[in-house]
Amino acid sequence: MHKVVISGTGVFTPEQSISNAELVEAFNTYATRQNELYADEIAAGTRAPVTMSNEEFIVRASGIESRYVLNKSGILDPDIMHPVLPERSDEDLSVMAQMAVHAASLALTKAGRDTSEVDAVICAASNHERPYPAIAIEVQQALGIEGFGFDMNVACSSATFGIQAAADMIRSGSARAILMVNPEICSAHLEWRDRDCHFIFGDVCTAVLLERDDLATAKDRFEIVSTRCLTRFSNNIRNNNGFLRRTREGHMTDRRDMLFRQEGRKVFKQVVPIVSDLILTHLADENIAPAHLSRLWLHQANKGMNDLIGVKVLGREPEPGEQPNILQDYANTSSAGSIIAFSKYSDDLAPGSLGVICSFGAGYSVGSVIVRKV
Ligand code: COA
């Protein structure tokens, strides 16, 4: 069995961003117009008015201040309220593949690796642009990688499950190095017309290069000490869109359940204990005391959730920097969140330092990756 390391990470951040102020202004304009349009029904009590969103609520409830998106104009246009991305021909690189190539190139540079030394690509994300051919195979071709590629989806835990899949393959000898990419275009599955969730998501792409430690040359690399994945079925985060949509009467109309929806409060309450239990059990099974952790790179959905998980895992308030959040700038970027945190806040750790990358979300799904700085 080979020892596996993360030798490089990369983050592709879209150029455009939307502040809470811009978002709320656009939403409230939409709400006002809807309420004017349906004034008679609202007055007759047959239709509920659209209630206004509020910047203060968003920061207090989630910790999110801003989000990056691929297309800002469509989202902020009260007559559109979703991103508008031009169609590409089959010969052009697809949007997800383009984001992934960008992030992967950064990860390869960081690792000091050439694509000839990579044997596989995994595209792990909560949505894929099309069912087939796999985005991973398109990325593989664009980067000139021999070997194989495949897509996988475990929603917000796609990246940590992808790390486990890649690490297991490298450990057992089926690949020397694997690029695991997470292009997340969350703006396209978010209902921007729903004030309960219109603030929560952003777009980004992360990439992680995993390879055999004996072949790695990067100075700043992290040994994968151990991985653990857990799933437990729940409908509290759900999206009913899929290939059977047109087979069902009425499903092609503008239906709320064909986009992301959640019972946010239930998710918050149910997922926090599952995550902290998983991390604590995982650490105990590896004979690692929580006090020996230098850093927690948690999923980036909600600051309150992360604060609670940090206290439960460490048994005390985390020190500043021990549990870095990026969600204030990026919002929830699904599977990419914990990897952005890891990518931006890991270079400073001393050799031997231990940390946990942990994701959680729809499924429910939870992934825990214990790493040690080489
Ligand atoms: N502006 C103003 N008020 C708003 C609002 C907005 N944008 N959105 C909701 N509200 C209101 C609600 O209508 C509700 O009003 P009420 O008390 O009169 O009914 C009140 O604010 C509280 O709403 P609630 O949904 O209970 O808020 P919350 O404190 O639970 O925060 C989330 C909402 C989504 C931020 C939070 O539940 C969360 O982050 N959950 C975990 C989500 C998660 O991790 N999901 C994984 C996704 S992959």
Coordinates of C-alpha atoms and ligand atoms in Angstrom, one line a residue:
M1 CA 0.0 0.0 0.0
H2 CA 1.3 3.4 -1.0
K3 CA 1.3 6.5 1.2
V4 CA -0.9 9.2 -0.4
V5 CA -0.4 13.0 -0.2
I6 CA -2.2 16.1 -1.3
S7 CA 0.6 17.9 -3.1
G8 CA -1.4 20.8 -4.7
T9 CA -4.6 22.6 -4.6
G10 CA -6.1 25.3 -6.9
V11 CA -9.1 27.7 -6.7
F12 CA -10.8 29.3 -9.7
T13 CA -12.8 32.3 -8.5
P14 CA -15.2 33.9 -11.0
E15 CA -14.5 37.6 -11.7
Q16 CA -18.0 38.8 -10.8
S17 CA -19.4 39.0 -7.3
I18 CA -22.7 40.1 -5.7
S19 CA -22.8 41.8 -2.3
N20 CA -25.7 41.3 0.0
A21 CA -26.8 44.9 -0.7
E22 CA -27.0 44.3 -4.4
L23 CA -28.7 41.0 -3.9
V24 CA -31.4 42.3 -1.6
E25 CA -32.0 45.4 -3.8
A26 CA -32.7 43.1 -6.8
F27 CA -34.8 40.7 -4.8
N28 CA -36.9 43.5 -3.2
T29 CA -37.5 45.1 -6.7
Y30 CA -38.7 41.7 -7.9
A31 CA -40.9 41.3 -4.8
T32 CA -42.4 44.8 -5.2
R33 CA -43.2 44.1 -8.9
Q34 CA -44.8 40.7 -8.1
N35 CA -46.9 42.3 -5.4
E36 CA -48.1 45.0 -7.8
L37 CA -48.8 42.5 -10.5
Y38 CA -50.9 40.3 -8.2
A39 CA -52.3 43.2 -6.1
D40 CA -55.9 42.1 -6.6
E41 CA -55.3 38.4 -5.6
I42 CA -53.2 39.5 -2.6
A43 CA -56.0 41.9 -1.6
A44 CA -58.6 39.1 -2.0
G45 CA -56.5 36.9 0.2
T46 CA -56.1 34.2 -2.5
R47 CA -52.3 34.9 -2.9
A48 CA -49.6 35.5 -0.4
P49 CA -47.5 38.6 -1.0
V50 CA -43.7 38.1 -1.6
T51 CA -42.0 39.4 1.6
M52 CA -38.9 41.5 1.5
S53 CA -35.4 40.3 2.1
N54 CA -33.0 41.9 4.4
E55 CA -29.2 42.3 4.5
E56 CA -29.0 42.2 8.3
F57 CA -30.9 38.9 8.5
I58 CA -28.6 37.3 5.9
V59 CA -25.4 38.1 7.8
R60 CA -26.9 37.2 11.2
A61 CA -28.5 33.9 10.0
S62 CA -25.6 32.7 7.8
G63 CA -22.4 34.9 8.1
I64 CA -22.5 35.4 4.3
E65 CA -21.6 38.9 3.0
S66 CA -20.9 38.3 -0.7
R67 CA -20.8 35.6 -3.3
Y68 CA -18.9 35.0 -6.6
V69 CA -21.0 34.1 -9.7
L70 CA -20.4 33.3 -13.3
N71 CA -23.1 35.7 -14.4
K72 CA -24.2 38.6 -12.3
S73 CA -26.5 40.5 -14.7
G74 CA -29.1 37.8 -15.1
I75 CA -29.3 37.1 -11.4
L76 CA -29.8 40.8 -10.5
D77 CA -32.3 41.4 -13.3
P78 CA -35.7 41.3 -11.6
D79 CA -37.2 40.1 -14.8
I80 CA -34.8 37.1 -15.1
M81 CA -33.5 36.2 -11.6
H82 CA -31.1 33.4 -12.7
P83 CA -27.7 33.3 -14.4
V84 CA -27.6 33.6 -18.1
L85 CA -24.8 31.6 -19.7
P86 CA -24.6 31.5 -23.5
E87 CA -25.0 28.0 -25.1
R88 CA -21.7 26.5 -26.3
S89 CA -21.2 24.2 -29.3
D90 CA -20.3 20.5 -28.7
E91 CA -16.8 21.4 -29.9
D92 CA -16.2 24.1 -27.3
L93 CA -15.0 23.3 -23.8
S94 CA -18.1 23.2 -21.5
V95 CA -18.4 25.7 -18.7
M96 CA -17.6 23.2 -15.9
A97 CA -14.7 21.8 -17.8
Q98 CA -13.3 25.2 -18.4
M99 CA -13.5 26.1 -14.7
A100 CA -11.9 22.8 -13.8
V101 CA -9.0 23.2 -16.2
H102 CA -8.3 26.5 -14.7
A103 CA -8.3 25.2 -11.1
A104 CA -6.4 22.1 -12.1
S105 CA -3.6 24.1 -13.7
L106 CA -3.1 26.0 -10.5
A107 CA -3.0 22.7 -8.5
L108 CA -0.5 21.2 -10.9
T109 CA 1.7 24.2 -10.7
K110 CA 1.6 24.2 -6.9
A111 CA 2.5 20.5 -6.9
G112 CA 5.3 21.0 -9.5
R113 CA 3.7 18.3 -11.6
D114 CA 3.2 17.8 -15.3
T115 CA 0.0 16.3 -16.7
S116 CA 2.0 13.3 -18.1
E117 CA 2.4 12.2 -14.4
V118 CA -1.3 12.2 -13.7
D119 CA -3.3 9.0 -14.4
A120 CA -6.9 10.0 -13.8
V121 CA -9.4 12.8 -13.3
I122 CA -12.4 12.8 -11.0
C123 CA -15.0 15.5 -11.4
A124 CA -16.8 15.5 -8.1
A125 CA -19.6 18.1 -7.9
S126 CA -23.2 18.5 -6.8
N127 CA -24.5 19.1 -10.3
H128 CA -23.1 18.1 -13.7
E129 CA -23.7 20.1 -16.8
R130 CA -24.9 17.1 -18.7
P131 CA -25.4 13.4 -18.1
Y132 CA -22.7 12.3 -20.5
P133 CA -20.0 12.2 -21.7
A134 CA -18.5 12.8 -18.3
I135 CA -17.1 16.3 -17.6
A136 CA -14.0 14.5 -16.1
I137 CA -13.2 12.9 -19.5
E138 CA -13.5 16.3 -21.1
V139 CA -11.1 17.8 -18.5
Q140 CA -8.8 14.8 -19.0
Q141 CA -8.7 15.5 -22.8
A142 CA -8.3 19.3 -22.4
L143 CA -5.2 18.7 -20.1
G144 CA -3.8 15.9 -22.2
I145 CA -4.0 13.3 -19.4
E146 CA -3.7 9.6 -20.3
G147 CA -5.7 7.1 -18.3
F148 CA -9.3 7.6 -17.2
G149 CA -11.8 10.0 -15.8
F150 CA -15.3 9.8 -14.2
D151 CA -17.9 12.1 -12.6
M152 CA -19.3 11.6 -9.2
N153 CA -21.9 13.4 -7.1
V154 CA -22.4 13.4 -3.4
A155 CA -23.7 17.0 -3.2
C156 CA -21.8 19.1 -0.7
S157 CA -19.6 16.2 0.3
S158 CA -18.5 15.4 -3.3
A159 CA -15.0 16.7 -2.7
T160 CA -14.2 14.7 0.4
F161 CA -15.8 11.6 -1.0
G162 CA -13.7 12.3 -4.2
I163 CA -10.5 12.5 -2.0
Q164 CA -11.4 9.2 -0.4
A165 CA -12.0 7.6 -3.8
A166 CA -8.7 9.0 -5.2
A167 CA -6.7 8.2 -2.2
D168 CA -7.9 4.6 -2.1
M169 CA -7.0 4.1 -5.8
I170 CA -3.5 5.6 -5.4
R171 CA -3.0 3.6 -2.2
S172 CA -3.8 0.4 -3.9
G173 CA -1.8 1.1 -7.0
S174 CA -4.4 1.8 -9.7
A175 CA -3.1 5.3 -10.3
R176 CA 0.1 7.3 -9.4
A177 CA -1.6 10.7 -9.3
I178 CA -5.2 11.8 -9.6
L179 CA -6.7 15.3 -10.2
M180 CA -9.9 15.7 -8.3
V181 CA -11.9 18.8 -9.4
N182 CA -15.0 20.4 -8.0
P183 CA -16.6 22.9 -10.5
E184 CA -19.7 24.2 -8.6
I185 CA -22.1 26.4 -10.5
C186 CA -24.5 26.7 -7.5
S187 CA -26.1 29.9 -9.0
A188 CA -27.8 27.7 -11.6
H189 CA -29.6 25.4 -9.1
L190 CA -30.5 28.2 -6.7
E191 CA -34.0 29.7 -6.7
W192 CA -33.1 33.4 -6.6
R193 CA -36.8 34.3 -6.2
D194 CA -37.0 32.5 -2.8
R195 CA -36.0 34.8 0.0
D196 CA -35.4 32.0 2.4
C197 CA -32.4 30.8 0.4
H198 CA -31.6 33.4 -2.3
F199 CA -28.5 34.4 -0.4
I200 CA -26.8 31.1 0.3
F201 CA -24.9 30.0 -2.8
G202 CA -22.0 31.1 -5.0
D203 CA -19.9 29.7 -7.9
V204 CA -16.3 28.5 -7.8
C205 CA -14.1 25.6 -8.8
T206 CA -11.5 23.8 -6.7
A207 CA -8.9 21.2 -7.7
V208 CA -6.8 18.8 -5.5
L209 CA -3.9 16.8 -6.8
L210 CA -3.4 13.6 -4.9
E211 CA -0.3 11.4 -5.5
R212 CA 2.0 8.8 -4.1
D213 CA 4.2 10.3 -1.5
D214 CA 7.3 8.5 -2.8
L215 CA 6.8 10.3 -6.2
A216 CA 5.8 13.7 -4.9
T217 CA 8.3 16.6 -5.0
A218 CA 6.2 19.5 -3.6
K219 CA 7.6 20.9 -0.3
D220 CA 4.2 21.9 1.1
R221 CA 2.3 18.6 1.0
F222 CA -0.1 16.9 3.3
E223 CA -0.2 13.1 4.0
I224 CA -3.8 11.7 3.9
V225 CA -3.7 10.0 7.4
S226 CA -7.2 8.6 7.0
T227 CA -10.6 9.2 5.4
R228 CA -14.1 8.5 6.6
C229 CA -17.4 8.9 4.7
L230 CA -21.0 8.6 6.0
T231 CA -24.4 9.0 4.4
R232 CA -27.9 9.0 6.0
F233 CA -31.0 9.5 3.8
S234 CA -32.9 12.8 4.3
N235 CA -35.3 14.8 2.2
N236 CA -34.5 18.0 4.0
I237 CA -32.2 19.1 1.2
R238 CA -33.6 18.0 -2.2
N239 CA -33.8 18.9 -5.9
N240 CA -36.3 16.9 -8.0
N241 CA -34.9 17.9 -11.4
G242 CA -33.7 14.9 -13.5
F243 CA -34.0 13.0 -16.7
L244 CA -37.4 11.7 -15.9
R245 CA -38.8 15.2 -15.7
R246 CA -40.5 15.2 -19.1
T247 CA -42.1 11.8 -18.5
R248 CA -44.3 13.2 -15.7
E249 CA -47.3 15.4 -16.3
G250 CA -46.8 19.0 -15.2
H251 CA -43.1 18.6 -14.5
M252 CA -41.9 20.8 -17.3
T253 CA -43.6 23.9 -15.8
D254 CA -41.8 26.4 -13.5
R255 CA -41.9 24.2 -10.4
R256 CA -40.2 25.1 -7.2
D257 CA -39.1 21.5 -6.5
M258 CA -37.0 21.4 -9.7
L259 CA -34.3 23.6 -8.0
F260 CA -32.5 23.4 -4.7
R261 CA -34.8 23.5 -1.7
Q262 CA -34.2 22.8 2.0
E263 CA -35.6 22.8 5.5
G264 CA -32.7 25.0 6.7
R265 CA -33.5 24.9 10.4
K266 CA -33.9 21.0 10.4
V267 CA -30.6 20.7 8.4
F268 CA -28.8 22.9 10.9
K269 CA -30.1 21.0 13.9
Q270 CA -29.7 17.5 12.5
V271 CA -26.4 17.8 10.7
V272 CA -24.3 19.5 13.5
P273 CA -24.4 16.4 15.8
I274 CA -23.8 13.9 12.9
V275 CA -20.7 15.9 11.8
S276 CA -19.2 16.4 15.2
D277 CA -19.8 12.7 16.2
L278 CA -18.2 11.6 12.9
I279 CA -15.1 13.8 13.3
L280 CA -14.7 12.7 17.0
T281 CA -15.1 9.0 16.3
H282 CA -12.8 9.2 13.3
L283 CA -10.1 11.0 15.4
A284 CA -10.5 8.5 18.3
D285 CA -10.2 5.5 15.9
E286 CA -6.9 7.0 14.7
N287 CA -5.7 7.6 18.3
I288 CA -5.6 11.4 17.7
A289 CA -6.7 13.6 20.5
P290 CA -8.7 16.7 19.3
A291 CA -6.2 18.8 21.3
H292 CA -3.5 17.7 18.8
L293 CA -5.4 19.2 15.8
S294 CA -3.9 22.4 14.5
R295 CA -6.8 23.2 12.1
L296 CA -10.3 22.4 11.0
W297 CA -11.2 23.2 7.4
L298 CA -15.0 22.8 7.6
H299 CA -17.8 22.9 5.0
Q300 CA -18.8 26.4 4.3
A301 CA -22.6 26.7 4.6
N302 CA -23.3 28.6 7.7
K303 CA -21.0 30.3 10.2
G304 CA -23.2 29.3 13.2
M305 CA -23.0 25.6 12.2
N306 CA -19.2 25.9 12.0
D307 CA -18.9 27.7 15.3
L308 CA -20.9 24.9 17.0
I309 CA -19.0 22.1 15.3
G310 CA -15.7 23.7 16.3
V311 CA -16.7 23.9 20.0
K312 CA -18.0 20.3 20.0
V313 CA -14.8 18.9 18.3
L314 CA -12.2 20.9 20.2
G315 CA -14.1 21.0 23.5
R316 CA -13.5 24.8 23.7
E317 CA -14.0 27.9 21.6
P318 CA -11.7 27.7 18.5
E319 CA -8.8 30.2 18.5
P320 CA -8.9 32.8 15.7
G321 CA -7.4 31.0 12.6
E322 CA -7.9 27.5 13.9
Q323 CA -11.1 27.1 12.0
P324 CA -10.9 29.5 9.0
N325 CA -14.2 30.5 7.3
I326 CA -14.3 31.7 3.7
L327 CA -18.1 31.8 3.5
Q328 CA -18.3 35.5 4.2
D329 CA -16.7 36.1 0.7
Y330 CA -17.8 33.0 -1.2
A331 CA -21.1 32.0 0.4
N332 CA -21.9 28.2 0.2
T333 CA -20.0 26.8 -2.7
S334 CA -21.2 23.2 -2.0
S335 CA -18.4 20.7 -2.2
A336 CA -15.7 23.3 -2.9
G337 CA -16.1 25.2 0.4
S338 CA -13.8 23.1 2.7
I339 CA -11.3 22.8 -0.1
I340 CA -11.1 26.6 -0.6
A341 CA -10.5 27.0 3.2
F342 CA -7.8 24.3 3.0
S343 CA -6.2 25.8 0.0
K344 CA -6.1 29.3 1.4
Y345 CA -5.2 28.5 5.0
S346 CA -2.8 25.6 5.1
D347 CA 0.6 26.7 3.9
D348 CA 1.6 28.3 7.2
L349 CA 1.3 25.0 9.2
A350 CA 4.5 23.4 10.5
P351 CA 5.6 19.9 9.5
G352 CA 3.8 17.3 11.6
S353 CA 0.7 19.5 12.1
L354 CA -2.6 17.6 12.0
G355 CA -5.9 18.9 10.6
V356 CA -9.3 17.8 9.4
I357 CA -11.0 18.7 6.1
C358 CA -14.7 18.0 6.6
S359 CA -17.7 18.5 4.4
F360 CA -21.5 18.0 5.0
G361 CA -24.7 18.4 3.2
A362 CA -27.4 16.8 1.1
G363 CA -27.9 13.1 1.4
Y364 CA -27.2 13.7 4.3
S365 CA -23.6 13.1 3.5
V366 CA -20.5 13.8 5.7
G367 CA -16.9 13.3 4.7
S368 CA -13.9 13.6 7.1
V369 CA -10.2 13.7 5.9
I370 CA -7.4 13.7 8.5
V371 CA -4.3 15.2 7.1
R372 CA -0.7 15.7 8.4
K373 CA 1.7 18.3 7.0
V374 CA 4.8 16.4 5.7
Ligands
COA1 N1 -34.6 38.2 4.8 C1 -35.4 38.5 5.9 N2 -36.0 37.5 6.6 C2 -35.9 36.3 6.2 C3 -35.2 35.9 5.1 C4 -34.5 36.9 4.4 N3 -33.8 36.7 3.3 N4 -35.2 34.6 4.9 C5 -36.0 34.1 5.9 N5 -36.4 35.1 6.6 C6 -37.3 35.0 7.8 C7 -38.1 33.8 7.8 O1 -39.3 33.9 7.0 C8 -38.4 33.6 9.3 O2 -39.5 34.4 9.6 P1 -40.6 34.0 10.7 O3 -39.8 33.8 12.0 O4 -41.5 35.1 10.7 O5 -41.2 32.7 10.2 C9 -37.2 34.1 10.0 O6 -36.5 34.9 9.0 C10 -36.2 32.9 10.3 O7 -36.1 32.0 9.2 P2 -35.4 30.7 9.2 O8 -35.4 30.0 7.9 O9 -35.8 29.9 10.4 O10 -33.9 31.2 9.5 P3 -32.6 30.5 10.0 O11 -32.2 31.2 11.2 O12 -32.8 29.0 10.2 O13 -31.6 30.7 8.9 C11 -30.5 29.4 7.1 C12 -31.8 30.2 7.6 C13 -30.8 28.8 5.7 C14 -29.4 30.5 6.9 C15 -30.1 28.4 8.1 O14 -31.2 27.6 8.5 C16 -29.0 27.5 7.6 O15 -28.0 27.9 7.1 N6 -29.2 26.2 7.7 C17 -28.3 25.1 7.3 C18 -28.3 25.1 5.8 C19 -27.3 24.2 5.2 O16 -26.2 23.9 5.8 N7 -27.6 23.7 4.1 C20 -26.8 22.9 3.4 C21 -27.0 23.3 2.0 S1 -26.1 22.4 0.9

